[in-house]
Short mmCIF file of C-alpha atoms and ligand atoms in Angstrom, two decimals:
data_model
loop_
_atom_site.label_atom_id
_atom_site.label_comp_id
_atom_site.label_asym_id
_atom_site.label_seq_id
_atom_site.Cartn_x
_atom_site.Cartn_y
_atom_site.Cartn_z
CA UNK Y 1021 7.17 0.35 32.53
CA UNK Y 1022 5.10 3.54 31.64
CA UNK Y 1023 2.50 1.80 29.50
CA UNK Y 1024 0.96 -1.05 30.29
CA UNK Y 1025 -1.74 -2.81 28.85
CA UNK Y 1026 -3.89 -5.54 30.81
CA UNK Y 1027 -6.34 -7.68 28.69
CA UNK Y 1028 -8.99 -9.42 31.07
CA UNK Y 1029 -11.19 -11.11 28.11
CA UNK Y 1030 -12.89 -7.94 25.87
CA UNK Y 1031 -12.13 -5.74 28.39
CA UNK Y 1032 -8.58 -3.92 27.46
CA UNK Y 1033 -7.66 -1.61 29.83
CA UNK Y 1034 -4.73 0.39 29.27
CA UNK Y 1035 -2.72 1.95 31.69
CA UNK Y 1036 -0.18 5.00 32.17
CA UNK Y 1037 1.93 4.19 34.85
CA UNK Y 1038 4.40 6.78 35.90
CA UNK Y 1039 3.22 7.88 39.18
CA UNK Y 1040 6.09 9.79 40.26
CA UNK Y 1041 5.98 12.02 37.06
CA UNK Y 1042 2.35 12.48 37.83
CA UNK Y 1043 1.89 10.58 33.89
CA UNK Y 1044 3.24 13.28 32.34
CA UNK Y 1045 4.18 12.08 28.97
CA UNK Y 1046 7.10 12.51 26.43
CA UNK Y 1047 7.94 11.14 23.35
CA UNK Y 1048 8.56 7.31 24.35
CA UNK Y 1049 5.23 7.03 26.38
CA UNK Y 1050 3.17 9.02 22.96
CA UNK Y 1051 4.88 6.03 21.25
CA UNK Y 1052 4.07 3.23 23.81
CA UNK Y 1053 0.68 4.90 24.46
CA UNK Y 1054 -0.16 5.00 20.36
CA UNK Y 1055 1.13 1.69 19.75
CA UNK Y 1056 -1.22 0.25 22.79
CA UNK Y 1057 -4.45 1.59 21.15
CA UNK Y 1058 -2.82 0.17 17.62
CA UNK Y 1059 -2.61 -2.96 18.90
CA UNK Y 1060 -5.79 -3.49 20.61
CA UNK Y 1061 -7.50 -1.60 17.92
CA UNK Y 1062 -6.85 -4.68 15.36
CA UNK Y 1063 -7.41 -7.25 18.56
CA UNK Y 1064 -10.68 -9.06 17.13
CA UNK Y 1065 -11.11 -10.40 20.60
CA UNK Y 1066 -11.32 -7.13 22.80
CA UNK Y 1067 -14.87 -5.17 22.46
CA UNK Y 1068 -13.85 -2.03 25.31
CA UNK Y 1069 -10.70 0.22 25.68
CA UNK Y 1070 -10.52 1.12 29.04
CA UNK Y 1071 -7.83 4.12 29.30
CA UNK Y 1072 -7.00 4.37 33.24
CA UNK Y 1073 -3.67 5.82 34.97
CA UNK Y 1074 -1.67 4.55 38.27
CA UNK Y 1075 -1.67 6.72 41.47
CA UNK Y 1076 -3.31 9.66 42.54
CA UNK Y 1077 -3.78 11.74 39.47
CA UNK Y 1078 -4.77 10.73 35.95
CA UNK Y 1079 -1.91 12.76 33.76
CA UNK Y 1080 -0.04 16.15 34.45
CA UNK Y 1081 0.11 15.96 31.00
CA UNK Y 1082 2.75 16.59 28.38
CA UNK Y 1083 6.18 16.20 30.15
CA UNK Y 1084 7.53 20.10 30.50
CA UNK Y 1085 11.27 19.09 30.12
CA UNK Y 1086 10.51 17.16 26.75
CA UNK Y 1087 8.48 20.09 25.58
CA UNK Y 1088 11.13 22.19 26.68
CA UNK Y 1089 13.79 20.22 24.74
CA UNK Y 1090 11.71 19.80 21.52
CA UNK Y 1091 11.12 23.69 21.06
CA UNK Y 1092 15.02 23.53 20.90
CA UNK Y 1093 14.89 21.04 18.02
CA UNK Y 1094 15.48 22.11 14.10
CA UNK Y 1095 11.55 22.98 12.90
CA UNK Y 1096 11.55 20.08 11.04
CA UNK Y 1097 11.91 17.42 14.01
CA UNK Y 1098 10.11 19.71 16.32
CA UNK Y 1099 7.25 19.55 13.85
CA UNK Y 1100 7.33 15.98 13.32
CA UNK Y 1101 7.67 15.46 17.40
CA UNK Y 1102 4.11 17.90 17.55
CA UNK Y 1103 2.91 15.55 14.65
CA UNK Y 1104 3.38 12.47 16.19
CA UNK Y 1105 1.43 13.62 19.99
CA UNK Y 1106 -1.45 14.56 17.29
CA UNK Y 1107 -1.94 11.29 15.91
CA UNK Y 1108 -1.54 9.90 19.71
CA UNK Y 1109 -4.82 11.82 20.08
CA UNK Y 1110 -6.42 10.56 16.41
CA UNK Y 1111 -5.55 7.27 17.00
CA UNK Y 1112 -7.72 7.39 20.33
CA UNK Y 1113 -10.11 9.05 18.74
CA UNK Y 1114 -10.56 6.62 15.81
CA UNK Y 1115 -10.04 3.84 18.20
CA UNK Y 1116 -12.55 0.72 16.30
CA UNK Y 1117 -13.95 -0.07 19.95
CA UNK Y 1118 -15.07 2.17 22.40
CA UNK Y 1119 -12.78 3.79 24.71
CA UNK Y 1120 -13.75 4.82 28.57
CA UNK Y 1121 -11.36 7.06 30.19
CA UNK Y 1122 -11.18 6.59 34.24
CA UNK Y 1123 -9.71 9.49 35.99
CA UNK Y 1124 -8.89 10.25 39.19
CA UNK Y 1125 -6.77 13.61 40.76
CA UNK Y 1126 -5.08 16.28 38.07
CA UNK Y 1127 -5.98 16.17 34.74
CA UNK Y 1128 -4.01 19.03 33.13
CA UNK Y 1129 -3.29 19.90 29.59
CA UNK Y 1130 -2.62 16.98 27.36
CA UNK Y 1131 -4.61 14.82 29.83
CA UNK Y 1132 -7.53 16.50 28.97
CA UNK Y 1133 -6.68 15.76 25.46
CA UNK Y 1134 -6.80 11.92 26.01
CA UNK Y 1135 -9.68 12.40 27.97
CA UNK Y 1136 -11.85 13.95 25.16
CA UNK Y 1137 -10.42 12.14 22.56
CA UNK Y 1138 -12.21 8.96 24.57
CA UNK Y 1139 -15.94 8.40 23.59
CA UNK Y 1140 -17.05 8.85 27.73
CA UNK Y 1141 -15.13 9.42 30.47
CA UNK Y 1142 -16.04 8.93 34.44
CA UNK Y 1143 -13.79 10.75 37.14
CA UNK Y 1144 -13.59 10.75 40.58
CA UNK Y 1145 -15.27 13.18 42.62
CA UNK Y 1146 -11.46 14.56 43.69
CA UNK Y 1147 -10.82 14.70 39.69
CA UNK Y 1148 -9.58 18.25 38.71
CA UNK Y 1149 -9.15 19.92 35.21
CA UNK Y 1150 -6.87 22.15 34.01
CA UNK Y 1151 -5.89 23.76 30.47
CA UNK Y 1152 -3.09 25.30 31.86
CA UNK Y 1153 -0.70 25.78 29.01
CA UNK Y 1154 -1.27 29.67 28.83
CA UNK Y 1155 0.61 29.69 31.64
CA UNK Y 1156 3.56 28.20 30.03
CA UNK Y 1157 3.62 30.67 27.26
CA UNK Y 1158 1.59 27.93 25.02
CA UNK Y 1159 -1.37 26.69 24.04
CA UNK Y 1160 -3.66 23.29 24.20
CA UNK Y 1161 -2.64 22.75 20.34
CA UNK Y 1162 -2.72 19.38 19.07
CA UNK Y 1163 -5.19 18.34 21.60
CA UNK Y 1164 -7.40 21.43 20.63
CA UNK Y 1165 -10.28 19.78 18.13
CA UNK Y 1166 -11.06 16.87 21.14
CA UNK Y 1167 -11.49 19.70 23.80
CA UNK Y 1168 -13.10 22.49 21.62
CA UNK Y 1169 -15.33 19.77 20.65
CA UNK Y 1170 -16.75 18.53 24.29
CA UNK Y 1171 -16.88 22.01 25.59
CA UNK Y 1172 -17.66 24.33 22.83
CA UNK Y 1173 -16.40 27.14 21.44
CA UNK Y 1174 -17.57 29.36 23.89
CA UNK Y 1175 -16.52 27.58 26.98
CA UNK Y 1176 -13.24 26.80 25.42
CA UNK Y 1177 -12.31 30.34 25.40
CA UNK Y 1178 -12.61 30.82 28.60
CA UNK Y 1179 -10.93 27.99 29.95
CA UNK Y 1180 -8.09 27.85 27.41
CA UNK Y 1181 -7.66 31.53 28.08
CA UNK Y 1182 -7.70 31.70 31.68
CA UNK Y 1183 -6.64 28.49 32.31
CA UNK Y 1184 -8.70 28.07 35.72
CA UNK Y 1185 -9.11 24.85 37.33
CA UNK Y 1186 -12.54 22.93 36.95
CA UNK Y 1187 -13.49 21.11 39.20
CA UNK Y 1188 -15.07 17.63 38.34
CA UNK Y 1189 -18.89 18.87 38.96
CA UNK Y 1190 -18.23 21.92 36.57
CA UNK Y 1191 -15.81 19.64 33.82
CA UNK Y 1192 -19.67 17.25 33.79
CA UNK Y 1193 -20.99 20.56 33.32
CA UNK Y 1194 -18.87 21.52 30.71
CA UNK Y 1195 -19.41 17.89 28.98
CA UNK Y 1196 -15.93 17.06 29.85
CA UNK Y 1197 -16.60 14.19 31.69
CA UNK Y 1198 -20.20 12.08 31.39
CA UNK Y 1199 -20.36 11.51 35.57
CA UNK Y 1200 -18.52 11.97 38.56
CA UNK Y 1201 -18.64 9.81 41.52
CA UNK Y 1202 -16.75 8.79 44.85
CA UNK Y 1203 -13.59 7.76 44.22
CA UNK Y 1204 -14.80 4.30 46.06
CA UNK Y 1205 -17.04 3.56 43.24
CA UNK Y 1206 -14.92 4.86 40.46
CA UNK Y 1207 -14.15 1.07 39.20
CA UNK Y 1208 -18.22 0.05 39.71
CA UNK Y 1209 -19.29 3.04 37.51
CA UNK Y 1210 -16.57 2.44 34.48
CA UNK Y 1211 -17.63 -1.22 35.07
CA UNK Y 1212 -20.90 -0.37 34.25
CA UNK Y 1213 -20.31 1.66 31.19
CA UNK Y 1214 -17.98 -0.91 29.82
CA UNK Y 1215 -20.84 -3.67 30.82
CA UNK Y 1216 -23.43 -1.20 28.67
CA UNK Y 1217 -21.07 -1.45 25.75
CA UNK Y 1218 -20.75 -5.08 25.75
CA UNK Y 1219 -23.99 -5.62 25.42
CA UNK Y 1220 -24.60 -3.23 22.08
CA UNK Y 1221 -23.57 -4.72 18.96
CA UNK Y 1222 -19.86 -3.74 17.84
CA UNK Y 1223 -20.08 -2.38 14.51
CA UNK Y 1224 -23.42 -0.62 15.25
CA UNK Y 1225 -20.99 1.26 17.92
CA UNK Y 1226 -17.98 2.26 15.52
CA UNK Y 1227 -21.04 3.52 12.64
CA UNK Y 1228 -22.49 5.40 15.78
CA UNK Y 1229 -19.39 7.03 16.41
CA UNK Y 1230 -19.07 8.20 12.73
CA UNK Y 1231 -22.98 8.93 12.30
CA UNK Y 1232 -22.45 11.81 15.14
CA UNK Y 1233 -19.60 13.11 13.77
CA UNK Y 1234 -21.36 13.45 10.31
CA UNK Y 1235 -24.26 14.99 11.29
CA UNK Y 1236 -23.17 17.75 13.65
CA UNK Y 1237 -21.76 19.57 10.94
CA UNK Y 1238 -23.51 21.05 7.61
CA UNK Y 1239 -26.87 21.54 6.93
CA UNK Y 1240 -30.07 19.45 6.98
CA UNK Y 1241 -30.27 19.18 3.78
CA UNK Y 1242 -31.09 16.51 1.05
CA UNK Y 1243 -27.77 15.26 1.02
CA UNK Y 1244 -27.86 14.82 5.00
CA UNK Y 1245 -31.41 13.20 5.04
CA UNK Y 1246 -29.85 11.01 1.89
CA UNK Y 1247 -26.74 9.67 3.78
CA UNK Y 1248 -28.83 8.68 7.39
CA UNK Y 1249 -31.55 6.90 5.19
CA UNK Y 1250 -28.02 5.21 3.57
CA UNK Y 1251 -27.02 4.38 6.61
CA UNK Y 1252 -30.16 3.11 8.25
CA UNK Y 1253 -30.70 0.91 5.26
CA UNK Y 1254 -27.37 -0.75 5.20
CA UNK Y 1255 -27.56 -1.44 8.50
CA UNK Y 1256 -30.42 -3.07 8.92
CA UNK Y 1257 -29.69 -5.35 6.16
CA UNK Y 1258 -26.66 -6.38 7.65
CA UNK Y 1259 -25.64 -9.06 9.08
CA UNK Y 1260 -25.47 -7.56 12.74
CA UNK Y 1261 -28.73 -5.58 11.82
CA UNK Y 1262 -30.49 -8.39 11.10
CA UNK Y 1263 -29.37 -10.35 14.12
CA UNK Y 1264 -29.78 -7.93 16.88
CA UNK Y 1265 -33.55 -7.09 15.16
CA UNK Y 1266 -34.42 -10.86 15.04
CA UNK Y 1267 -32.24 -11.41 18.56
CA UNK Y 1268 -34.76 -8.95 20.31
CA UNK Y 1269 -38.26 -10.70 18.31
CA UNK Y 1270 -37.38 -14.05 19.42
CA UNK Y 1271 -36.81 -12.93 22.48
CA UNK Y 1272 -33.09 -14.30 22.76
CA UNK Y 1273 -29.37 -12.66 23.32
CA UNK Y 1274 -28.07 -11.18 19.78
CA UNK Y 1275 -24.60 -13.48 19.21
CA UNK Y 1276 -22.36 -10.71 20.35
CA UNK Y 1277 -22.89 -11.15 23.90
N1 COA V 1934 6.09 17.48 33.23
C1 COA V 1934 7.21 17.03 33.84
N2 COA V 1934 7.26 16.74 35.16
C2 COA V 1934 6.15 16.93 35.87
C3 COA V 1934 4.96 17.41 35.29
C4 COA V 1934 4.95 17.68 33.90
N3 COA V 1934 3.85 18.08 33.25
N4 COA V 1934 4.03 17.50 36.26
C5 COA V 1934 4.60 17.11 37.39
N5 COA V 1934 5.89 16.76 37.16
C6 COA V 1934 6.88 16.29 38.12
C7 COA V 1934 7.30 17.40 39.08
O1 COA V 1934 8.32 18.20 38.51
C8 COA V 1934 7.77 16.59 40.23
O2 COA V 1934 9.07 16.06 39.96
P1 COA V 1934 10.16 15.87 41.14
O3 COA V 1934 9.57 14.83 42.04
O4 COA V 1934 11.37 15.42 40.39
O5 COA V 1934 10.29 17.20 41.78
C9 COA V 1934 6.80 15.41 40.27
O6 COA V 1934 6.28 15.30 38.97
C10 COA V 1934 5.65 15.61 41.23
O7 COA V 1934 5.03 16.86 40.94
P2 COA V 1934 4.29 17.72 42.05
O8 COA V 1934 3.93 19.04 41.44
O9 COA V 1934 5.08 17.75 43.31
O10 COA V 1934 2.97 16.83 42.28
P3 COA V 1934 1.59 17.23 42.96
O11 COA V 1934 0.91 15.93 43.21
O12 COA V 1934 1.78 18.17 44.08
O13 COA V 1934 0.77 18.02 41.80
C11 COA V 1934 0.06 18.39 39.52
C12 COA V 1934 0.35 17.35 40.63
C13 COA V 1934 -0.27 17.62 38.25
C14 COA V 1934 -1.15 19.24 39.93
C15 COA V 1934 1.30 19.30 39.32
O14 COA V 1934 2.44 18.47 39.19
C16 COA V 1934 1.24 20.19 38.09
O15 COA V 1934 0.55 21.20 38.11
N6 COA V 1934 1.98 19.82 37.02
C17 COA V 1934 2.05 20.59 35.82
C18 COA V 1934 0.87 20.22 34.94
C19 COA V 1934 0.77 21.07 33.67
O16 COA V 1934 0.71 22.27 33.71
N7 COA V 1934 0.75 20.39 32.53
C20 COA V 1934 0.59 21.04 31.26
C21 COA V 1934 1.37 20.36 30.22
S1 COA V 1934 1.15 21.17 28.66
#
């Protein structure tokens, strides 16, 4: 098994579990890996994604051999094959519950990929980073808007250029990660992020997602201040709106928790 997933009540947490390739991925685990997020994506009953990996490092990434073999394909399949890691990373990214990445050891290329696509990520203090496809005579492609977008543009250019190693207190720096701790109390500090998101109110979570990604492009313009006073109304005439609101006045839990 390279995939698994483990549901312990909302808590999914899904695992890559190829130790001895150091979770390098290929096609089959992109499609195990996608299908896992599918799945507990449409799960009413899980609230967190937890995306975690067996053994001593998080992901060496994309697996070199099936890259090797898939720039050998017509361009047609070799395009589709590039497609289909993309939407690996979408799917994440779109994921309707929030998705906390644990990682632990290397984290290089396409790991970093999965790691930004998640909304937070905690690593180990032994946790190191690496964009190191330059080196291999490509470049962080498909996994480029989730990176660009936690480090910047700036940053990004240096690290997809000279494809250094970060270590985990720079990749916190870099925004790469959210914390680093000891590898003892890696599990206590993703517990406590996925304990924080339990207790917020689900669909407030997903329209938080999308509200950020709305307004950290364009102007401030009419149209912006428009669509946040939308949003802001429709929510808290909602059903969860007006639950949480009223949850908090009567001094009681909101019925999400
Ligand atoms: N693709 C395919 N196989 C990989 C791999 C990858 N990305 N990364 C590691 N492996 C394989 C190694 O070939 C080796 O196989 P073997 O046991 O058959 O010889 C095995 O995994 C262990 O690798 P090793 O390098 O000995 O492990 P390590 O613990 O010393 O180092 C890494 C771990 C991740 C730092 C190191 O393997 C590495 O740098 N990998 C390449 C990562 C990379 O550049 N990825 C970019 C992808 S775009």
């Amino acid at each position: 098994m390279t995939v698994s997933t483990l549901n312990d009540g909302p808590v999914a947490r899904i695992t890559l579990d190829n130790p001895d390739k150091r979770n390098a991925f290929d096609d089959r685990i992109i499609a195990s890996l996608t299908e896992a997020f599918e799945t507990v994506g449409c799960d009413d009953s899980i609230r967190v994604v937890v995306l975690q990996a067996a053994g001593k490092h998080f992901s060496a990434g994309a697996d070199l051999n099936w890259m090797r073999a898939m720039g050998k394909l017509d361009a047609q399949q070799n395009r589709d094959d590039a497609l289909r890691l993309a939407r690996l990373m979408q799917v994440i990214d779109q994921c309707p519950k929030p998705v906390v990445a644990r990682v632990q050891g290397a984290a290089f290329g396409g790991a970093l990929g999965l790691i930004c696509a998640a909304d937070m990520a905690v690593a180990a203090d032994n946790a190191r980073f690496c964009l190191s496809e330059v080196k291999l005579g490509i470049v962080p492609a498909v996994i480029s808007p989730y990176v660009v977008r936690a480090l910047g543009a700036r940053q990004a250019n240096r690290y997809f250029m000279t494809a250094e190693v970060i270590p985990a207190e720079r990749a916190v720096a870099l925004g790469i990660v959210h914390e680093v701790v000891a590898e003892s109390e890696l599990d206590t500090s993703v517990d406590a992020l996925v304990a924080s998101l339990l207790s917020a109110a689900p669909q407030a979570q997903i329209e938080a997602r999308e509200l950020i990604a709305q307004v950290s492009h364009g102007p401030i313009d009419q149209a912006m201040l428009n669509h946040t006073a939308d949003l802001i109304a429709r929510l808290r005439t909602g059903a969860e709106g007006q639950e949480g609101l009223s949850a908090f006045l009567e001094k009681r839990k909101p019925n999400w928790r």
